[in-house]
Amino acid sequence: MKTRNNILTLGALVVFAMLLGLADRTVGNYAMRILNLSAIYIVLALSLNLVNGFTGLFSLGSAGFMAVGAYVSAILTMSPDVKDMNFFLEPLAPWLQGLTLPFGIALIAGGICAALAGLIIGLPVLRLRDDYLGIATLGFSEIIRVVITNLQSWTNGAQGLKSIPKVSTTWVVWGVALLAILFMSRLVHSSYGRQLKAVRDDEIAAEAMGVNVFRVKVVSFTLSAFIAGVGGALLGHMITTIDPKMFSFMLTFNILLIVVLGGSGSITGSVIASIAVTVLMEAMRFLDEPLNFLFLKTDGLPGLRMVVFSVLLMIVVIFRQRGLMGEREFSWEGLARAAGLMPRSKKGGLA
Amino acid sequence: MKLVTHGATMRFGGLVAVSDLKLEIDKDEIVGLIGPNGAGKTTAFNMITGVYEPTEGRVVFEGEDITGKAPHRITKAGIARTFQNIRLFSTMSVVENVMVGSTVQEKPGWFTSVFGLPGARKRAKEAREFAMDLLQETGLAEFADEQATSLPYGKQRRLEIARALASRPSLLLLDEPAAGMNPQESLELMDFIHHIRDRFKLSILLIEHHMQVVMGVCSRMYVLDYGVTIAQGTPDVIRRDPKVIEAYLGVD
Amino acid sequence: MLKIDNLSVHYGGIHALQGISLEVPEGKIVTLIGANGAGKSTTLKSIVGLVKPSAGSITWNGEPLITKGTKNIVESGIVLVPEGRRVFANLTVDENLSLGAYARNDKKAIESDRERVFTLFPRLKDRMKQKAGTLSGGEQQMLAVGRAMMTKPKVLMMDEPSLGLAPLVVKDIFTIIKEINAEGTTILLVEQNAKAALEAAHFGYVLETGRITMSGEGKKLLADDGVRKAYLGEAQ
């Protein structure tokens, strides 16, 4: 059974890679960019799902950690010439000016710096709960933005960074997304993952069973910050331009929306929702432009797209309170059952 | 002495929930803690397990002062408990609930877990096997993969005991283990408590209102009323104590 | 009369109730006893519409209840005190009791009922202004029972009212249940304390793994050898 599933999974991965390679050659830059953006959103959604869905902490800090990852990695990969061009108001610190590292190392460095930021912020705020924690992490995220705006000689302030090497290729972003999925599924199905879920289900009981609740929260929060940092780094190296305004609360909101839509506590849900939301957001871009459809005429309503999207979100939340997947995960058996190839187990569902 | 509380006192604002509590529990002993509702029994448990830090007094376990230590450290030291208002992990299966109890032995780290290092794998396997043994022992093996909260009340109580045993305690605190059980099940519970005491070499402190259970299973007991210890002794002494009859038992 | 006919309930793959039939005549106390997981709570939940039966019917004075919806069932006077301590943690003890009586407007009787709750549970009187969430587990149970007494329903269904209460209080609870009944409330009682429940009840049913295996007058069941062995904890 296990080997059969492994073969199926491997086969699916090969097919997916071939499709991806085909798409990379045929569908054109615009479509490919959206596809790759959804891979980055997978990474980001998994990061938020780790704290919100699996550990039961209400965190709204994603954008802050992404910013740290994006800036750190960008400064590490840009060539000295590009740095000269960017930092025309105040020069970059000399030791960084000449430093150019391979993308892989910069990516990890971005993640580590975000994780450090997560650790520093986590130690004080993880003593808070629920909405208090949400507000504290949100505030932290905004503070990062303000700091970046004002650290002119490190970040180039409000001007942002331009001409970041465009190295987040299709293979890179989907490779990282795959690693993130693998990491998360190993984590949540391990003994450590059981501790996370124990903390989420009942902190008092978890503590009484010998789980160091505070420490588990800090670890989860820090790991999540690492993943968010890597996601931010990928994003910077895909769109090649970053500035502090990009990392506002709206970004966190989008990720939160994906997590809730897909199902808090479901990796599968986060993956599906990341792709669906990214593609739909683009597909509905026409809503913001002037409309002339039969008797329907508008002069372009910027934001209409968001309105439609929010309505969609409400509909999903009303009819499927726990998101598309709830807490269930994809499995080959579940797929076979859904397709009617195997009898339903008495527990039912896809899990 | 397994556990001694030296005048442990718990105040909430002006209210004295437990005052000057002096419990002594010996190795292998089963001791009862009884008293009217609101007498401070659960508060006493919470002081021993670190949920509350006593306002005054000390808690000494196996000669070591554990007053004010974090609950997970106290579990590590060897005290496990169940909860009066059942606290199972609702999204987990029966066997997973028990495996969380193995945290103290398994000491899972995120890195070793994710990368499946041999040591971690071995400990995880042992934790699962031990959990299955405990389920066998508590008669829950056939429900191993069911959702924990889908079990009927009485079985949930047993599961809480199995989960507590997974941390390999030497002192087990049971908060109303017979609540929600019918007399027949309560009798089985008495046998079960004796059985786990012998099998796992435990000392047990239990809160219980079911007199047949407490009197039948405990060698000694303490009676609290309004936070004050009003009596202590063997079941026979307690049964005949006029203060206990007036405050708690009533006349037959 | 509350009448259940051939009721079946499935939970996922589990057949929790397998075609049970029972009657609760007006003005009587009927008790349902059985082991854990026999389906007692499921029966009560089906009556108030919290669980959807897969077959069978539940009628009250000839009127079907199954499609009515919980809110309408409760408003027609059938009230369930669920198992465990469901009190409003952020309201005071007194406010919890008042909420029990919110559908009534017989002010004088409400006051005397409140006094009766306080006589039964002097602890609650001591803690009248305290938030319910700060009460001990047993005190919360007293409050849940007290609040149910305040509703003065036509049919009162209680799921283990004696759970977690001290022996002295348990004795009083059954006395009070009989008093409430004497004032005209029909009572359906689920209890683990089978002896006390059968002593108080006019009629009893024994439920075993989703089936009714025995029924009869309370006193008669109490004398039955099978019942004594299985539910009263009297070996031989």
PDB file of N, CA, C and O in Angstrom, chain A residues 194-195 198-199 202-213 216, chain B residues 49 51 70-83 86-89 92 96-108 134 157 159-169 171-174:
ATOM      1  N   ARG A 194       2.316  16.561  16.520  1.00  0.00           N
ATOM      2  CA  ARG A 194       1.289  16.207  17.494  1.00  0.00           C
ATOM      3  C   ARG A 194       1.314  17.183  18.668  1.00  0.00           C
ATOM      4  O   ARG A 194       0.276  17.535  19.213  1.00  0.00           O
ATOM      5  N   GLN A 195       2.520  17.627  19.025  1.00  0.00           N
ATOM      6  CA  GLN A 195       2.591  18.633  20.096  1.00  0.00           C
ATOM      7  C   GLN A 195       1.919  19.934  19.671  1.00  0.00           C
ATOM      8  O   GLN A 195       1.225  20.567  20.455  1.00  0.00           O
ATOM      9  N   ALA A 198      -1.689  19.491  19.900  1.00  0.00           N
ATOM     10  CA  ALA A 198      -2.113  19.404  21.302  1.00  0.00           C
ATOM     11  C   ALA A 198      -2.248  20.805  21.886  1.00  0.00           C
ATOM     12  O   ALA A 198      -3.217  21.112  22.583  1.00  0.00           O
ATOM     13  N   VAL A 199      -1.285  21.675  21.562  1.00  0.00           N
ATOM     14  CA  VAL A 199      -1.347  23.056  22.044  1.00  0.00           C
ATOM     15  C   VAL A 199      -2.589  23.748  21.484  1.00  0.00           C
ATOM     16  O   VAL A 199      -3.304  24.471  22.182  1.00  0.00           O
ATOM     17  N   ASP A 202      -5.933  22.066  23.282  1.00  0.00           N
ATOM     18  CA  ASP A 202      -6.150  22.363  24.693  1.00  0.00           C
ATOM     19  C   ASP A 202      -4.802  22.614  25.378  1.00  0.00           C
ATOM     20  O   ASP A 202      -4.080  21.685  25.704  1.00  0.00           O
ATOM     21  N   GLU A 203      -4.512  23.895  25.576  1.00  0.00           N
ATOM     22  CA  GLU A 203      -3.214  24.253  26.155  1.00  0.00           C
ATOM     23  C   GLU A 203      -3.011  23.679  27.545  1.00  0.00           C
ATOM     24  O   GLU A 203      -1.922  23.214  27.886  1.00  0.00           O
ATOM     25  N   ILE A 204      -4.065  23.721  28.350  1.00  0.00           N
ATOM     26  CA  ILE A 204      -3.920  23.264  29.730  1.00  0.00           C
ATOM     27  C   ILE A 204      -3.616  21.774  29.775  1.00  0.00           C
ATOM     28  O   ILE A 204      -2.713  21.328  30.481  1.00  0.00           O
ATOM     29  N   ALA A 205      -4.349  21.015  28.958  1.00  0.00           N
ATOM     30  CA  ALA A 205      -4.096  19.572  28.931  1.00  0.00           C
ATOM     31  C   ALA A 205      -2.714  19.288  28.351  1.00  0.00           C
ATOM     32  O   ALA A 205      -1.994  18.421  28.841  1.00  0.00           O
ATOM     33  N   ALA A 206      -2.321  20.031  27.316  1.00  0.00           N
ATOM     34  CA  ALA A 206      -1.010  19.811  26.701  1.00  0.00           C
ATOM     35  C   ALA A 206       0.090  20.033  27.734  1.00  0.00           C
ATOM     36  O   ALA A 206       0.999  19.217  27.884  1.00  0.00           O
ATOM     37  N   GLU A 207      -0.011  21.125  28.452  1.00  0.00           N
ATOM     38  CA  GLU A 207       0.989  21.440  29.479  1.00  0.00           C
ATOM     39  C   GLU A 207       1.025  20.329  30.537  1.00  0.00           C
ATOM     40  O   GLU A 207       2.092  19.893  30.956  1.00  0.00           O
ATOM     41  N   ALA A 208      -0.164  19.839  30.903  1.00  0.00           N
ATOM     42  CA  ALA A 208      -0.230  18.787  31.927  1.00  0.00           C
ATOM     43  C   ALA A 208       0.333  17.468  31.414  1.00  0.00           C
ATOM     44  O   ALA A 208       0.711  16.611  32.201  1.00  0.00           O
ATOM     45  N   MET A 209       0.397  17.296  30.094  1.00  0.00           N
ATOM     46  CA  MET A 209       0.972  16.072  29.540  1.00  0.00           C
ATOM     47  C   MET A 209       2.481  16.210  29.357  1.00  0.00           C
ATOM     48  O   MET A 209       3.129  15.359  28.747  1.00  0.00           O
ATOM     49  N   GLY A 210       3.037  17.320  29.815  1.00  0.00           N
ATOM     50  CA  GLY A 210       4.480  17.493  29.738  1.00  0.00           C
ATOM     51  C   GLY A 210       4.945  18.261  28.510  1.00  0.00           C
ATOM     52  O   GLY A 210       6.140  18.339  28.244  1.00  0.00           O
ATOM     53  N   VAL A 211       3.993  18.828  27.739  1.00  0.00           N
ATOM     54  CA  VAL A 211       4.389  19.627  26.579  1.00  0.00           C
ATOM     55  C   VAL A 211       4.773  21.027  27.062  1.00  0.00           C
ATOM     56  O   VAL A 211       4.004  21.669  27.784  1.00  0.00           O
ATOM     57  N   ASN A 212       5.958  21.467  26.682  1.00  0.00           N
ATOM     58  CA  ASN A 212       6.375  22.822  27.043  1.00  0.00           C
ATOM     59  C   ASN A 212       5.680  23.787  26.080  1.00  0.00           C
ATOM     60  O   ASN A 212       6.201  24.116  25.014  1.00  0.00           O
ATOM     61  N   VAL A 213       4.492  24.212  26.469  1.00  0.00           N
ATOM     62  CA  VAL A 213       3.602  24.921  25.552  1.00  0.00           C
ATOM     63  C   VAL A 213       4.249  26.183  24.985  1.00  0.00           C
ATOM     64  O   VAL A 213       4.222  26.422  23.774  1.00  0.00           O
ATOM     65  N   VAL A 216       6.944  25.343  22.428  1.00  0.00           N
ATOM     66  CA  VAL A 216       6.362  24.854  21.178  1.00  0.00           C
ATOM     67  C   VAL A 216       5.833  26.020  20.349  1.00  0.00           C
ATOM     68  O   VAL A 216       6.023  26.084  19.131  1.00  0.00           O
TER      69      VAL A 216
ATOM     70  N   THR B  49      -0.093  20.463  40.799  1.00  0.00           N
ATOM     71  CA  THR B  49       0.389  20.266  39.427  1.00  0.00           C
ATOM     72  C   THR B  49       0.913  21.544  38.780  1.00  0.00           C
ATOM     73  O   THR B  49       1.237  21.552  37.596  1.00  0.00           O
ATOM     74  N   VAL B  51      -0.572  24.410  38.100  1.00  0.00           N
ATOM     75  CA  VAL B  51      -1.480  25.311  37.393  1.00  0.00           C
ATOM     76  C   VAL B  51      -1.606  26.613  38.191  1.00  0.00           C
ATOM     77  O   VAL B  51      -1.619  27.706  37.635  1.00  0.00           O
ATOM     78  N   ALA B  70       6.599  25.135  36.574  1.00  0.00           N
ATOM     79  CA  ALA B  70       5.648  25.071  35.462  1.00  0.00           C
ATOM     80  C   ALA B  70       5.048  23.665  35.388  1.00  0.00           C
ATOM     81  O   ALA B  70       5.723  22.687  35.695  1.00  0.00           O
ATOM     82  N   PRO B  71       3.761  23.570  34.983  1.00  0.00           N
ATOM     83  CA  PRO B  71       3.101  22.263  34.944  1.00  0.00           C
ATOM     84  C   PRO B  71       3.874  21.205  34.150  1.00  0.00           C
ATOM     85  O   PRO B  71       3.957  20.059  34.582  1.00  0.00           O
ATOM     86  N   HIS B  72       4.463  21.587  33.007  1.00  0.00           N
ATOM     87  CA  HIS B  72       5.128  20.538  32.216  1.00  0.00           C
ATOM     88  C   HIS B  72       6.371  20.010  32.943  1.00  0.00           C
ATOM     89  O   HIS B  72       6.748  18.862  32.771  1.00  0.00           O
ATOM     90  N   ARG B  73       6.991  20.845  33.777  1.00  0.00           N
ATOM     91  CA  ARG B  73       8.147  20.375  34.552  1.00  0.00           C
ATOM     92  C   ARG B  73       7.696  19.406  35.643  1.00  0.00           C
ATOM     93  O   ARG B  73       8.382  18.434  35.962  1.00  0.00           O
ATOM     94  N   ILE B  74       6.535  19.704  36.209  1.00  0.00           N
ATOM     95  CA  ILE B  74       6.022  18.830  37.264  1.00  0.00           C
ATOM     96  C   ILE B  74       5.620  17.479  36.676  1.00  0.00           C
ATOM     97  O   ILE B  74       5.849  16.427  37.272  1.00  0.00           O
ATOM     98  N   THR B  75       5.070  17.504  35.454  1.00  0.00           N
ATOM     99  CA  THR B  75       4.762  16.245  34.775  1.00  0.00           C
ATOM    100  C   THR B  75       6.041  15.451  34.548  1.00  0.00           C
ATOM    101  O   THR B  75       6.096  14.242  34.744  1.00  0.00           O
ATOM    102  N   LYS B  76       7.069  16.156  34.137  1.00  0.00           N
ATOM    103  CA  LYS B  76       8.366  15.531  33.902  1.00  0.00           C
ATOM    104  C   LYS B  76       8.901  14.901  35.185  1.00  0.00           C
ATOM    105  O   LYS B  76       9.470  13.812  35.169  1.00  0.00           O
ATOM    106  N   ALA B  77       8.678  15.589  36.303  1.00  0.00           N
ATOM    107  CA  ALA B  77       9.159  15.080  37.585  1.00  0.00           C
ATOM    108  C   ALA B  77       8.422  13.810  37.988  1.00  0.00           C
ATOM    109  O   ALA B  77       8.911  13.040  38.811  1.00  0.00           O
ATOM    110  N   GLY B  78       7.222  13.580  37.405  1.00  0.00           N
ATOM    111  CA  GLY B  78       6.546  12.316  37.679  1.00  0.00           C
ATOM    112  C   GLY B  78       5.139  12.421  38.249  1.00  0.00           C
ATOM    113  O   GLY B  78       4.623  11.469  38.826  1.00  0.00           O
ATOM    114  N   ILE B  79       4.495  13.586  38.096  1.00  0.00           N
ATOM    115  CA  ILE B  79       3.097  13.695  38.543  1.00  0.00           C
ATOM    116  C   ILE B  79       2.212  13.875  37.304  1.00  0.00           C
ATOM    117  O   ILE B  79       2.422  14.785  36.515  1.00  0.00           O
ATOM    118  N   ALA B  80       1.245  12.995  37.121  1.00  0.00           N
ATOM    119  CA  ALA B  80       0.316  13.155  36.003  1.00  0.00           C
ATOM    120  C   ALA B  80      -1.093  13.289  36.550  1.00  0.00           C
ATOM    121  O   ALA B  80      -1.346  12.908  37.700  1.00  0.00           O
ATOM    122  N   ARG B  81      -1.987  13.828  35.742  1.00  0.00           N
ATOM    123  CA  ARG B  81      -3.348  14.054  36.253  1.00  0.00           C
ATOM    124  C   ARG B  81      -4.403  13.852  35.173  1.00  0.00           C
ATOM    125  O   ARG B  81      -4.105  13.839  33.987  1.00  0.00           O
ATOM    126  N   THR B  82      -5.637  13.714  35.619  1.00  0.00           N
ATOM    127  CA  THR B  82      -6.782  13.793  34.713  1.00  0.00           C
ATOM    128  C   THR B  82      -7.596  15.010  35.126  1.00  0.00           C
ATOM    129  O   THR B  82      -7.349  15.603  36.168  1.00  0.00           O
ATOM    130  N   PHE B  83      -8.564  15.373  34.292  1.00  0.00           N
ATOM    131  CA  PHE B  83      -9.340  16.582  34.552  1.00  0.00           C
ATOM    132  C   PHE B  83     -10.795  16.258  34.846  1.00  0.00           C
ATOM    133  O   PHE B  83     -11.369  15.345  34.257  1.00  0.00           O
ATOM    134  N   ILE B  86     -13.340  16.650  31.534  1.00  0.00           N
ATOM    135  CA  ILE B  86     -12.528  16.017  30.487  1.00  0.00           C
ATOM    136  C   ILE B  86     -11.899  16.984  29.463  1.00  0.00           C
ATOM    137  O   ILE B  86     -12.582  17.767  28.825  1.00  0.00           O
ATOM    138  N   ARG B  87     -10.587  16.904  29.358  1.00  0.00           N
ATOM    139  CA  ARG B  87      -9.872  17.754  28.404  1.00  0.00           C
ATOM    140  C   ARG B  87      -9.074  16.894  27.442  1.00  0.00           C
ATOM    141  O   ARG B  87      -7.863  16.769  27.585  1.00  0.00           O
ATOM    142  N   LEU B  88      -9.745  16.299  26.487  1.00  0.00           N
ATOM    143  CA  LEU B  88      -9.035  15.520  25.481  1.00  0.00           C
ATOM    144  C   LEU B  88      -8.707  16.425  24.303  1.00  0.00           C
ATOM    145  O   LEU B  88      -9.302  17.484  24.138  1.00  0.00           O
ATOM    146  N   PHE B  89      -7.729  15.999  23.489  1.00  0.00           N
ATOM    147  CA  PHE B  89      -7.403  16.755  22.283  1.00  0.00           C
ATOM    148  C   PHE B  89      -8.414  16.379  21.222  1.00  0.00           C
ATOM    149  O   PHE B  89      -8.409  15.268  20.695  1.00  0.00           O
ATOM    150  N   MET B  92      -7.747  14.946  17.587  1.00  0.00           N
ATOM    151  CA  MET B  92      -6.856  13.801  17.446  1.00  0.00           C
ATOM    152  C   MET B  92      -7.577  12.486  17.722  1.00  0.00           C
ATOM    153  O   MET B  92      -8.575  12.448  18.414  1.00  0.00           O
ATOM    154  N   GLU B  96      -3.482   8.883  19.283  1.00  0.00           N
ATOM    155  CA  GLU B  96      -2.666  10.107  19.256  1.00  0.00           C
ATOM    156  C   GLU B  96      -2.741  10.856  20.579  1.00  0.00           C
ATOM    157  O   GLU B  96      -1.752  11.422  21.041  1.00  0.00           O
ATOM    158  N   ASN B  97      -3.934  10.874  21.171  1.00  0.00           N
ATOM    159  CA  ASN B  97      -4.084  11.508  22.479  1.00  0.00           C
ATOM    160  C   ASN B  97      -3.116  10.898  23.485  1.00  0.00           C
ATOM    161  O   ASN B  97      -2.456  11.609  24.228  1.00  0.00           O
ATOM    162  N   VAL B  98      -3.048   9.575  23.474  1.00  0.00           N
ATOM    163  CA  VAL B  98      -2.164   8.905  24.425  1.00  0.00           C
ATOM    164  C   VAL B  98      -0.703   9.217  24.093  1.00  0.00           C
ATOM    165  O   VAL B  98       0.119   9.428  24.984  1.00  0.00           O
ATOM    166  N   MET B  99      -0.405   9.290  22.791  1.00  0.00           N
ATOM    167  CA  MET B  99       0.982   9.542  22.400  1.00  0.00           C
ATOM    168  C   MET B  99       1.469  10.915  22.852  1.00  0.00           C
ATOM    169  O   MET B  99       2.654  11.094  23.135  1.00  0.00           O
ATOM    170  N   VAL B 100       0.565  11.896  22.924  1.00  0.00           N
ATOM    171  CA  VAL B 100       0.981  13.202  23.440  1.00  0.00           C
ATOM    172  C   VAL B 100       1.500  13.040  24.866  1.00  0.00           C
ATOM    173  O   VAL B 100       2.457  13.695  25.279  1.00  0.00           O
ATOM    174  N   GLY B 101       0.877  12.106  25.596  1.00  0.00           N
ATOM    175  CA  GLY B 101       1.334  11.852  26.955  1.00  0.00           C
ATOM    176  C   GLY B 101       2.771  11.351  27.024  1.00  0.00           C
ATOM    177  O   GLY B 101       3.428  11.450  28.050  1.00  0.00           O
ATOM    178  N   SER B 102       3.275  10.814  25.910  1.00  0.00           N
ATOM    179  CA  SER B 102       4.644  10.293  25.888  1.00  0.00           C
ATOM    180  C   SER B 102       5.690  11.375  25.653  1.00  0.00           C
ATOM    181  O   SER B 102       6.880  11.078  25.584  1.00  0.00           O
ATOM    182  N   THR B 103       5.246  12.610  25.503  1.00  0.00           N
ATOM    183  CA  THR B 103       6.164  13.705  25.193  1.00  0.00           C
ATOM    184  C   THR B 103       7.380  13.719  26.113  1.00  0.00           C
ATOM    185  O   THR B 103       8.505  13.932  25.678  1.00  0.00           O
ATOM    186  N   VAL B 104       7.127  13.473  27.402  1.00  0.00           N
ATOM    187  CA  VAL B 104       8.198  13.557  28.381  1.00  0.00           C
ATOM    188  C   VAL B 104       9.327  12.570  28.051  1.00  0.00           C
ATOM    189  O   VAL B 104      10.507  12.900  28.148  1.00  0.00           O
ATOM    190  N   GLN B 105       8.951  11.326  27.611  1.00  0.00           N
ATOM    191  CA  GLN B 105       9.967  10.340  27.268  1.00  0.00           C
ATOM    192  C   GLN B 105      10.520  10.583  25.873  1.00  0.00           C
ATOM    193  O   GLN B 105      11.692  10.423  25.614  1.00  0.00           O
ATOM    194  N   GLU B 106       9.618  10.943  24.967  1.00  0.00           N
ATOM    195  CA  GLU B 106       9.996  10.987  23.566  1.00  0.00           C
ATOM    196  C   GLU B 106      10.828  12.214  23.244  1.00  0.00           C
ATOM    197  O   GLU B 106      11.682  12.184  22.372  1.00  0.00           O
ATOM    198  N   LYS B 107      10.583  13.307  23.941  1.00  0.00           N
ATOM    199  CA  LYS B 107      11.290  14.579  23.732  1.00  0.00           C
ATOM    200  C   LYS B 107      11.454  14.895  22.249  1.00  0.00           C
ATOM    201  O   LYS B 107      12.577  15.062  21.763  1.00  0.00           O
ATOM    202  N   PRO B 108      10.367  14.969  21.491  1.00  0.00           N
ATOM    203  CA  PRO B 108      10.537  15.204  20.066  1.00  0.00           C
ATOM    204  C   PRO B 108      11.038  16.627  19.791  1.00  0.00           C
ATOM    205  O   PRO B 108      10.602  17.577  20.431  1.00  0.00           O
ATOM    206  N   LEU B 134      -1.006   0.755  26.455  1.00  0.00           N
ATOM    207  CA  LEU B 134      -1.867   1.406  27.449  1.00  0.00           C
ATOM    208  C   LEU B 134      -3.332   1.289  27.060  1.00  0.00           C
ATOM    209  O   LEU B 134      -4.204   1.112  27.913  1.00  0.00           O
ATOM    210  N   ARG B 157     -13.217   9.164  29.967  1.00  0.00           N
ATOM    211  CA  ARG B 157     -12.544   9.239  31.276  1.00  0.00           C
ATOM    212  C   ARG B 157     -11.390   8.231  31.336  1.00  0.00           C
ATOM    213  O   ARG B 157     -10.320   8.533  31.832  1.00  0.00           O
ATOM    214  N   LEU B 159      -9.773   7.104  28.786  1.00  0.00           N
ATOM    215  CA  LEU B 159      -8.738   7.582  27.870  1.00  0.00           C
ATOM    216  C   LEU B 159      -7.871   8.630  28.570  1.00  0.00           C
ATOM    217  O   LEU B 159      -6.654   8.660  28.401  1.00  0.00           O
ATOM    218  N   GLU B 160      -8.511   9.493  29.358  1.00  0.00           N
ATOM    219  CA  GLU B 160      -7.721  10.492  30.098  1.00  0.00           C
ATOM    220  C   GLU B 160      -6.723   9.810  31.025  1.00  0.00           C
ATOM    221  O   GLU B 160      -5.590  10.260  31.173  1.00  0.00           O
ATOM    222  N   ILE B 161      -7.141   8.705  31.628  1.00  0.00           N
ATOM    223  CA  ILE B 161      -6.221   7.980  32.517  1.00  0.00           C
ATOM    224  C   ILE B 161      -5.091   7.366  31.697  1.00  0.00           C
ATOM    225  O   ILE B 161      -3.915   7.473  32.050  1.00  0.00           O
ATOM    226  N   ALA B 162      -5.435   6.760  30.549  1.00  0.00           N
ATOM    227  CA  ALA B 162      -4.400   6.162  29.694  1.00  0.00           C
ATOM    228  C   ALA B 162      -3.392   7.219  29.267  1.00  0.00           C
ATOM    229  O   ALA B 162      -2.181   7.001  29.286  1.00  0.00           O
ATOM    230  N   ARG B 163      -3.901   8.391  28.896  1.00  0.00           N
ATOM    231  CA  ARG B 163      -3.030   9.481  28.453  1.00  0.00           C
ATOM    232  C   ARG B 163      -2.100   9.919  29.575  1.00  0.00           C
ATOM    233  O   ARG B 163      -0.911  10.150  29.369  1.00  0.00           O
ATOM    234  N   ALA B 164      -2.666  10.014  30.790  1.00  0.00           N
ATOM    235  CA  ALA B 164      -1.841  10.418  31.929  1.00  0.00           C
ATOM    236  C   ALA B 164      -0.755   9.383  32.201  1.00  0.00           C
ATOM    237  O   ALA B 164       0.389   9.724  32.499  1.00  0.00           O
ATOM    238  N   LEU B 165      -1.102   8.094  32.047  1.00  0.00           N
ATOM    239  CA  LEU B 165      -0.127   7.031  32.312  1.00  0.00           C
ATOM    240  C   LEU B 165       1.025   7.053  31.310  1.00  0.00           C
ATOM    241  O   LEU B 165       2.133   6.605  31.612  1.00  0.00           O
ATOM    242  N   ALA B 166       0.752   7.590  30.119  1.00  0.00           N
ATOM    243  CA  ALA B 166       1.781   7.597  29.077  1.00  0.00           C
ATOM    244  C   ALA B 166       2.999   8.422  29.479  1.00  0.00           C
ATOM    245  O   ALA B 166       4.090   8.217  28.964  1.00  0.00           O
ATOM    246  N   SER B 167       2.829   9.359  30.396  1.00  0.00           N
ATOM    247  CA  SER B 167       3.987  10.148  30.830  1.00  0.00           C
ATOM    248  C   SER B 167       4.783   9.409  31.901  1.00  0.00           C
ATOM    249  O   SER B 167       5.708   9.965  32.469  1.00  0.00           O
ATOM    250  N   ARG B 168       4.430   8.168  32.153  1.00  0.00           N
ATOM    251  CA  ARG B 168       5.087   7.305  33.140  1.00  0.00           C
ATOM    252  C   ARG B 168       5.257   7.983  34.494  1.00  0.00           C
ATOM    253  O   ARG B 168       6.380   8.190  34.981  1.00  0.00           O
ATOM    254  N   PRO B 169       4.142   8.353  35.103  1.00  0.00           N
ATOM    255  CA  PRO B 169       4.203   9.039  36.386  1.00  0.00           C
ATOM    256  C   PRO B 169       4.462   8.063  37.530  1.00  0.00           C
ATOM    257  O   PRO B 169       4.310   6.858  37.361  1.00  0.00           O
ATOM    258  N   LEU B 171       3.184   9.393  40.545  1.00  0.00           N
ATOM    259  CA  LEU B 171       2.015   9.843  41.306  1.00  0.00           C
ATOM    260  C   LEU B 171       0.944  10.256  40.310  1.00  0.00           C
ATOM    261  O   LEU B 171       1.188  11.042  39.395  1.00  0.00           O
ATOM    262  N   LEU B 172      -0.247   9.684  40.472  1.00  0.00           N
ATOM    263  CA  LEU B 172      -1.335   9.974  39.544  1.00  0.00           C
ATOM    264  C   LEU B 172      -2.451  10.678  40.309  1.00  0.00           C
ATOM    265  O   LEU B 172      -2.881  10.209  41.368  1.00  0.00           O
ATOM    266  N   LEU B 173      -2.901  11.829  39.795  1.00  0.00           N
ATOM    267  CA  LEU B 173      -4.013  12.540  40.417  1.00  0.00           C
ATOM    268  C   LEU B 173      -5.256  12.356  39.546  1.00  0.00           C
ATOM    269  O   LEU B 173      -5.236  12.693  38.373  1.00  0.00           O
ATOM    270  N   LEU B 174      -6.307  11.803  40.120  1.00  0.00           N
ATOM    271  CA  LEU B 174      -7.535  11.564  39.368  1.00  0.00           C
ATOM    272  C   LEU B 174      -8.637  12.477  39.897  1.00  0.00           C
ATOM    273  O   LEU B 174      -8.976  12.430  41.072  1.00  0.00           O
TER     274      LEU B 174
END
